[in-house]
Short mmCIF file of C-alpha atoms in Angstrom, two decimals:
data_model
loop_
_atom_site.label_atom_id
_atom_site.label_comp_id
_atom_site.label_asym_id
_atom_site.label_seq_id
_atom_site.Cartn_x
_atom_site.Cartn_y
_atom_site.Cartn_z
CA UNK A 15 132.80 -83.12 -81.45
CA UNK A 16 133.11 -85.98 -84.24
CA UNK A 17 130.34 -88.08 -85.22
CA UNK A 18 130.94 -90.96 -87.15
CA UNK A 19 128.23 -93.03 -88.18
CA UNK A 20 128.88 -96.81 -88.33
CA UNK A 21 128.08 -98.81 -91.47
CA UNK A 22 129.48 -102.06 -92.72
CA UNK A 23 131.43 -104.50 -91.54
CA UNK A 24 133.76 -105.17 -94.62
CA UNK A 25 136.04 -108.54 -94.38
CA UNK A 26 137.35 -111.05 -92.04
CA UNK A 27 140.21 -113.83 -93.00
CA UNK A 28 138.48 -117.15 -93.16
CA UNK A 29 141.37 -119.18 -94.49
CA UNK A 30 141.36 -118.41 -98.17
CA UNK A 31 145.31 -118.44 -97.93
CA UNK A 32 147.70 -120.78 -95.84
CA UNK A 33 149.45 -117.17 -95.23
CA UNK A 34 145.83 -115.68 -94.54
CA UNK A 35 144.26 -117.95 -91.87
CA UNK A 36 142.86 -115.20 -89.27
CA UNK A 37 143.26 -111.95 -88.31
CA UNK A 38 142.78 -108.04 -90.85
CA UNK A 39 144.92 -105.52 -88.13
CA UNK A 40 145.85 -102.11 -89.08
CA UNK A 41 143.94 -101.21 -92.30
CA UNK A 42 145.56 -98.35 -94.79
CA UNK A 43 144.08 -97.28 -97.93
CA UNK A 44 144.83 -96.82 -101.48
CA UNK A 45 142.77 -95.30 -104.28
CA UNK A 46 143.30 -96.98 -107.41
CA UNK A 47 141.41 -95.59 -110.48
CA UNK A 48 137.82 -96.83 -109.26
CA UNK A 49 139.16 -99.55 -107.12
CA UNK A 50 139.70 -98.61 -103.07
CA UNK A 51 142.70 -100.86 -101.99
CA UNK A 52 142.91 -102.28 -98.10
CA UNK A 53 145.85 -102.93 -97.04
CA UNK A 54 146.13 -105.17 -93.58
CA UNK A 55 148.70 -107.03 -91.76
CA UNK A 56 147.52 -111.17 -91.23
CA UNK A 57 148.26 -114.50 -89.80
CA UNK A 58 148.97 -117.98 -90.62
CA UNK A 59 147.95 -120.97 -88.48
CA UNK A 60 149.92 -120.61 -84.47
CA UNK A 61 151.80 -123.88 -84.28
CA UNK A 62 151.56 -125.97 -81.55
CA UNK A 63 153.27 -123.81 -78.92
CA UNK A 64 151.16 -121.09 -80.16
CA UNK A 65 153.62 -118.95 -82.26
CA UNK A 66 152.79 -117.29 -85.54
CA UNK A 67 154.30 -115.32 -88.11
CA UNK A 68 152.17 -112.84 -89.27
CA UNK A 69 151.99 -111.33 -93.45
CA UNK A 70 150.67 -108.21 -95.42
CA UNK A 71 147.74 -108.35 -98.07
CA UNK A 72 144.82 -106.34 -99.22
CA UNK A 73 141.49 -106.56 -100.34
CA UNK A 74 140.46 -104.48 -103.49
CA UNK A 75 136.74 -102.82 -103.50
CA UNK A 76 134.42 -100.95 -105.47
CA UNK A 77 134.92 -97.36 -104.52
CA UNK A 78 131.56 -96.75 -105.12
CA UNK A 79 130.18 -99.75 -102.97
CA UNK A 80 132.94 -100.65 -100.19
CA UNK A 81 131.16 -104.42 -99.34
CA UNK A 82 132.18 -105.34 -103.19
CA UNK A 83 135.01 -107.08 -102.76
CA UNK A 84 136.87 -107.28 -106.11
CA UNK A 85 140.24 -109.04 -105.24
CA UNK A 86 142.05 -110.55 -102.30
CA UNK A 87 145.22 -110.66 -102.88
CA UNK A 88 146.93 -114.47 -103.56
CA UNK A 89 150.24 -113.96 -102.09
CA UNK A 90 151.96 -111.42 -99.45
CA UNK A 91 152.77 -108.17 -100.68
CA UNK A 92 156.53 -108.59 -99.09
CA UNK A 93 158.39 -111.38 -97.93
CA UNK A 94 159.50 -112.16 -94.79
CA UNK A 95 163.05 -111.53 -94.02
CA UNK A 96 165.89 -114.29 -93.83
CA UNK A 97 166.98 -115.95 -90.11
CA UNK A 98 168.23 -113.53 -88.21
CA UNK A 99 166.54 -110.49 -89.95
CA UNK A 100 164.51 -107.96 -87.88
CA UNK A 101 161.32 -108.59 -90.27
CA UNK A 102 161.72 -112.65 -89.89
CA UNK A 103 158.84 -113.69 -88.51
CA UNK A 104 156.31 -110.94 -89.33
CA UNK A 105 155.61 -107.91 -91.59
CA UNK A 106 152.71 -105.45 -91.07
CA UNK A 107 151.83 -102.91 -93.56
CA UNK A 108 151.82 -99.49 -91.98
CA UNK A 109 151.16 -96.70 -94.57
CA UNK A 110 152.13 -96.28 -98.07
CA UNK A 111 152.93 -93.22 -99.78
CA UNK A 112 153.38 -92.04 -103.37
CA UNK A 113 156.58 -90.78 -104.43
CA UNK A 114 156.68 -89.80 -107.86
CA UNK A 115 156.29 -93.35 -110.02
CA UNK A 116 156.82 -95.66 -106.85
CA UNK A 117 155.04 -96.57 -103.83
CA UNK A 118 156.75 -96.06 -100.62
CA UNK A 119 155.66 -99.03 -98.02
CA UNK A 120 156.92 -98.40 -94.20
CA UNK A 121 156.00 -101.48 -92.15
CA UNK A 122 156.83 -103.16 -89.14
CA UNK A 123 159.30 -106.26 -88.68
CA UNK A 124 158.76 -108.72 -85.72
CA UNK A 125 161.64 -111.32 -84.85
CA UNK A 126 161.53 -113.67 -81.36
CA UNK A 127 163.15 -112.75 -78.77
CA UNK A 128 164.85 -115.22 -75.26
CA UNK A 129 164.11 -113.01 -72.79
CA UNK A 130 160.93 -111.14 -74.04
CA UNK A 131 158.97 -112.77 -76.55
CA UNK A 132 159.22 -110.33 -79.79
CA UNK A 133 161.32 -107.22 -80.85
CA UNK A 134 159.74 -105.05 -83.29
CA UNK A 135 161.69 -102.39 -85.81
CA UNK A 136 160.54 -100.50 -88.61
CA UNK A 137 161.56 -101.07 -92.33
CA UNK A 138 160.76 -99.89 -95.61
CA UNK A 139 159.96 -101.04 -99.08
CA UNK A 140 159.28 -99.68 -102.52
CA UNK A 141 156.72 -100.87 -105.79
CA UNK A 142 156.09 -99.92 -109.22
CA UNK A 143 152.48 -101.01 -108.90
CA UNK A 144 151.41 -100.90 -105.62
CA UNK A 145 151.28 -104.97 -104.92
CA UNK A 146 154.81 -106.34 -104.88
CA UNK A 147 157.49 -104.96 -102.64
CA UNK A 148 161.01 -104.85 -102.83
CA UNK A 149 162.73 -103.94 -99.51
CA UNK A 150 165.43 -101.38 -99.45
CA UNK A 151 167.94 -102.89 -97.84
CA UNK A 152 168.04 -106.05 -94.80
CA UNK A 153 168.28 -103.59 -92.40
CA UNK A 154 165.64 -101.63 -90.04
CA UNK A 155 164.94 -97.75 -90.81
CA UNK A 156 164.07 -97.01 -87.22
CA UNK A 157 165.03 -99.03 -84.89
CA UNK A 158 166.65 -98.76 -80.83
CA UNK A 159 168.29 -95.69 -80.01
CA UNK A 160 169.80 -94.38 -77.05
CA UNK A 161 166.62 -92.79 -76.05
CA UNK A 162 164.24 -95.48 -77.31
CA UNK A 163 165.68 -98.89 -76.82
CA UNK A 164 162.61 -101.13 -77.01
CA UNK A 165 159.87 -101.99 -80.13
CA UNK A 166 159.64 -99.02 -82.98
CA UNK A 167 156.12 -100.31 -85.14
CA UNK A 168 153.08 -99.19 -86.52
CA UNK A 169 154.91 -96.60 -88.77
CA UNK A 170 151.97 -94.05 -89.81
CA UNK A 171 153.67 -91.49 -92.45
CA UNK A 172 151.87 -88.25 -93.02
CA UNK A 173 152.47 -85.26 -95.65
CA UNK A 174 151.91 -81.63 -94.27
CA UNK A 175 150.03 -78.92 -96.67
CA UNK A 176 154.30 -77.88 -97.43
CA UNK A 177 155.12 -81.50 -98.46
CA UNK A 178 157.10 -82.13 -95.31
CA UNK A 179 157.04 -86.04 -94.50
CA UNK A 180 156.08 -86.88 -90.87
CA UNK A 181 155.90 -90.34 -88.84
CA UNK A 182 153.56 -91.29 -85.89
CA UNK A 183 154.92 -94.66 -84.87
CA UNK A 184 154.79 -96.50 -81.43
CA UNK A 185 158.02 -96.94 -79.44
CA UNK A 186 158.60 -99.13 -76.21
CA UNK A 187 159.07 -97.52 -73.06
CA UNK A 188 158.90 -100.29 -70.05
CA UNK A 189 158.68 -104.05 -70.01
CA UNK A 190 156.84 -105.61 -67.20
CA UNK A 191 156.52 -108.89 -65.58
CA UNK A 192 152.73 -109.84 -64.96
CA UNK A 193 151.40 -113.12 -64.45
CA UNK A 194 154.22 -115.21 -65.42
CA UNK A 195 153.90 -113.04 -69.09
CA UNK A 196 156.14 -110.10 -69.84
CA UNK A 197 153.96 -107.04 -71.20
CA UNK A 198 155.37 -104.47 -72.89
CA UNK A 199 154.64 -100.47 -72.82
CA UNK A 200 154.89 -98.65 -75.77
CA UNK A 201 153.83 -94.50 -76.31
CA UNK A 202 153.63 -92.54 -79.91
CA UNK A 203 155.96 -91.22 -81.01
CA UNK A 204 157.35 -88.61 -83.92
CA UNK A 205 159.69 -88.06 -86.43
CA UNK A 206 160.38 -85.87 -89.48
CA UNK A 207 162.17 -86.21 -92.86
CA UNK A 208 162.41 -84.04 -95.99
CA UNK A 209 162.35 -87.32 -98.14
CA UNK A 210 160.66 -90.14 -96.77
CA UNK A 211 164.32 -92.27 -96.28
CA UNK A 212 166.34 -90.33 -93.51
CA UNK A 213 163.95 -89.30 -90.27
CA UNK A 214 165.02 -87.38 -87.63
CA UNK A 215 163.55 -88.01 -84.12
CA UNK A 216 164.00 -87.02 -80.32
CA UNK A 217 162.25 -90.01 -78.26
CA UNK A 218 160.15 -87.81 -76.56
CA UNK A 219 155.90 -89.02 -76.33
CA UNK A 220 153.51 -86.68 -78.04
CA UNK A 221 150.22 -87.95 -76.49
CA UNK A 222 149.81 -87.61 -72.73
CA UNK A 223 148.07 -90.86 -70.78
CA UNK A 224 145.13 -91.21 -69.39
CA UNK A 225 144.50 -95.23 -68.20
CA UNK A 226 147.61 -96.79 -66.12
CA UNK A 227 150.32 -98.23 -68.22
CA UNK A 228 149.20 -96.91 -71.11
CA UNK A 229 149.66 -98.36 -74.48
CA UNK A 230 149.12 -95.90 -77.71
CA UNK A 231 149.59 -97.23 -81.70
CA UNK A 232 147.94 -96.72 -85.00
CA UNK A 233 147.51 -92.58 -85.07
CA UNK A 234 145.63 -91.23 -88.30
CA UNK A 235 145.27 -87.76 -88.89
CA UNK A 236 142.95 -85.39 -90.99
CA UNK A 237 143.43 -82.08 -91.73
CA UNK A 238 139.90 -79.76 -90.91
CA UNK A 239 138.52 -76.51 -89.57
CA UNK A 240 142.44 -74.94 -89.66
CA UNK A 241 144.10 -77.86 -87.67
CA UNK A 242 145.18 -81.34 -87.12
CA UNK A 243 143.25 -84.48 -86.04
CA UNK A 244 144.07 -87.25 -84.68
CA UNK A 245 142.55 -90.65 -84.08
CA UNK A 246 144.63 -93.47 -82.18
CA UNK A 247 144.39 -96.70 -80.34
CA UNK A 248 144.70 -96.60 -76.35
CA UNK A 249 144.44 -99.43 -74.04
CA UNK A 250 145.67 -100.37 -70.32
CA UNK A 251 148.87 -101.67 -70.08
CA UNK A 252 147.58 -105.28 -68.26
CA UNK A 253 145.02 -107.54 -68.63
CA UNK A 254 143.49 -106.63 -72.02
CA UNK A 255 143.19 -109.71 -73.86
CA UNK A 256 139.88 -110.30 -72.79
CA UNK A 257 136.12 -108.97 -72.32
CA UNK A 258 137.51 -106.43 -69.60
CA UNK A 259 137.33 -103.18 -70.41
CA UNK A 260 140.96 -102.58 -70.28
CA UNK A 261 141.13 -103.66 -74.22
CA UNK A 262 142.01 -101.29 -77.36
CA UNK A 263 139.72 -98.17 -77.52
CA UNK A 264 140.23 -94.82 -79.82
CA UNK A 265 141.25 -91.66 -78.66
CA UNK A 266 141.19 -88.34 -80.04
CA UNK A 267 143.99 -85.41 -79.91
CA UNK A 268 144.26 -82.24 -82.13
CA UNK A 269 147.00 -79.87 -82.78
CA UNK A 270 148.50 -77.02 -84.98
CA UNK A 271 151.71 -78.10 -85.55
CA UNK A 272 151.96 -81.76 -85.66
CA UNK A 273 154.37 -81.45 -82.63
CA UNK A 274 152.06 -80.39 -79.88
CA UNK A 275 149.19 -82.35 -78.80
CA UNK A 276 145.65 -81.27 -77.15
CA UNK A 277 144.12 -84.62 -75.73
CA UNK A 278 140.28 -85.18 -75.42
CA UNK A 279 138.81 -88.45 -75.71
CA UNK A 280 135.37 -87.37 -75.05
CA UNK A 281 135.45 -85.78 -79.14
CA UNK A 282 136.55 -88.74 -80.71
CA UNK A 283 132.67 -89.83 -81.70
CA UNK A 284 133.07 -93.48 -81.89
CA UNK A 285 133.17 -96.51 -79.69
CA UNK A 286 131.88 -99.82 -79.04
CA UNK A 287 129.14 -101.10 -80.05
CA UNK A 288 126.14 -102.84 -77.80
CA UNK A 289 126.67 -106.19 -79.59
CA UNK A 290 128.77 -108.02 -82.87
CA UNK A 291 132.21 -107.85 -84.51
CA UNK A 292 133.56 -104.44 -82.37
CA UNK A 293 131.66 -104.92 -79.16
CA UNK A 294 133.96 -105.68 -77.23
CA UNK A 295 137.55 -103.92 -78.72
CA UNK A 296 137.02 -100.82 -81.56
CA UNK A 297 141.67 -100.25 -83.00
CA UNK A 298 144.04 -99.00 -85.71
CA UNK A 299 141.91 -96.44 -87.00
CA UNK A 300 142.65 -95.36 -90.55
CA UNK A 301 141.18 -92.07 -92.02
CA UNK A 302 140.67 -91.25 -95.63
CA UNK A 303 138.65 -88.79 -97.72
CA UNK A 304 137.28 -89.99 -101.06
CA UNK A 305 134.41 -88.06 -103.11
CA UNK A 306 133.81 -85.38 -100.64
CA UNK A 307 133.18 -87.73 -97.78
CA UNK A 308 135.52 -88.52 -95.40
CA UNK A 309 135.86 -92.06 -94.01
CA UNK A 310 137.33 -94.50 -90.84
CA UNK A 311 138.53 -97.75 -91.48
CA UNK A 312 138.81 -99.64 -88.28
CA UNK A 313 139.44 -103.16 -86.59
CA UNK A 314 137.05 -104.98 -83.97
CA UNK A 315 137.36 -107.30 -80.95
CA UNK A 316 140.43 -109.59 -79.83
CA UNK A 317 142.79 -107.01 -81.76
CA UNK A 318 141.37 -107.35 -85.41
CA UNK A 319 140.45 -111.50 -84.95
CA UNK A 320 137.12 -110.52 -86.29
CA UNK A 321 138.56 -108.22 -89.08
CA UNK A 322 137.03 -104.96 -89.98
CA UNK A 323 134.52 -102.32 -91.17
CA UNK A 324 134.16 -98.72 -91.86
CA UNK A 325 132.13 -95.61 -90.78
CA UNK A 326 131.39 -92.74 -92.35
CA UNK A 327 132.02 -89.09 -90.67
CA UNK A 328 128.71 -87.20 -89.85
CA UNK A 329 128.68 -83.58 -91.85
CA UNK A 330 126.06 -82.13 -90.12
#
């Protein structure tokens, strides 16, 4: 079983940006010489019929003392795309990998949708320094397919020991009518590539569910002990925006293969805590190793409204 030991909790918007007004969701890390970069997807002011569009910044910090913030970033890292663009109302960082001199961003794209209220699709961008994106093309990189026709996101890109790339991303599987509101379900999902630009993928879910209607996102994974790990967000499929317990939790799977998954909650060694910023909702884990030590990034309550903070694995 995992122990993680809770420590800090790190940042939370507080308007220091028109484009940076509330919200720090889905955390990925960079390390920068001695600087740790935080990447996180954010929100600008809802207008008055409570719509959005949501950006991508970071935070830089002392790797050697997390809680010393050394830069917020002034300005997105990508803009938004054009009207009519999959990525025109929203970008959210996913994961960003290094390939050779560039930085590889994979991110997800929300537009607004008639009959449902958002479509999300998966695109892709590229930087010479890690801060300022250029996207690849106007286009999606995953997006609907005959076998998954609803919401690709959360794109969570993964190298194996032999340099193989992989992606654990969320894909829609049911939309549901529920209290005048239509609720989407969406399961994780992989895909494989030999370069990090053309993925191949089957549609099929890789982590069984446990809670009805179950929604899965955000998978990290750490290689330990002679197999894979994996932390992810769960929740019920209904009435989670509140105090209930049906809200985000994280779940715990390991394999061999990166294919087949062994699901066990109970080993996952963190949830919420009795009072504060992640008492109430604990998502979008992000795992990283850095001096020896091996570290989870993670957001709190009301789906990262409250930003947040990190723990630190126990090596006993």
């Amino acid at each position: 079983m995992f122990k993680w030991i809770k420590k800090v909790h790190l940042f939370k918007p507080s308007g220091q940006f028109d484009w940076m007004q509330t919200h720090a969701q889905v955390p990925f890390t960079l390390i920068l010489g001695n600087v740790l970069r935080i990447y996180f997807s954010t929100r600008e002011k809802a207008d008055k019929s409570g719509q959005f569009k949501s950006y991508s910044g970071f935070i830089d910090v002392d790797k050697n003392n997390f809680s010393n913030i050394l830069r917020i970033s002034k300005s997105p890292i990508l803009e938004l795309g054009k009207p009519g663009e999959f990525d025109e109302y929203g970008i959210m960082a996913g994961s960003i990998i290094r390939k050779h001199e560039k930085f590889l961003l994979y991110y997800c794209g929300w537009t607004r949708c008639k009959s449902v209220p958002y479509n999300w699709a998966i695109g892709i961008a590229e930087s010479l320094d890690g801060t300022n994106f250029k996207k690849l093309g106007l286009g999606p990189l995953l997006g609907p397919t005959l076998n998954e026709p609803y919401l690709q996101a959360c794109p969570i890109v993964y190298k194996d020991l032999n340099e193989k790339w992989h992606m654990f991303y969320l894909s829609g599987v049911k939309w549901f009518d529920h209290k005048n509101k239509k609720e989407s379900q969406y399961l994780l999902m992989h895909a494989e590539s030999l370069d990090g630009y053309v993925w191949e993928r089957d549609g099929v879910p890789i982590i069984e569910t446990l809670v009805e209607n179950e929604c899965q996102t955000s998978s990290s994974i750490i290689f330990k002990n002679g197999c894979y790990h994996m932390f992810f967000s769960y929740r019920y499929g209904l009435d989670f925006r509140n105090k209930l317990s049906n809200g985000y939790r994280i779940g715990y799977a390991k394999s061999y293969d990166l294919k087949n998954w062994d699901r066990n909650d109970n080993l996952a060694g963190i949830n919420l805590s009795d009072e504060g910023w992640d008492s109430e909702m604990i998502a979008y884990p992000h795992i990283f190793t850095l001096d020896n030590r091996t570290y989870m990034i993670y957001c709190g309550n009301y789906f990262g409204k409250s930003g947040f903070g990190y723990a630190i694995l126990d090596q006993e």
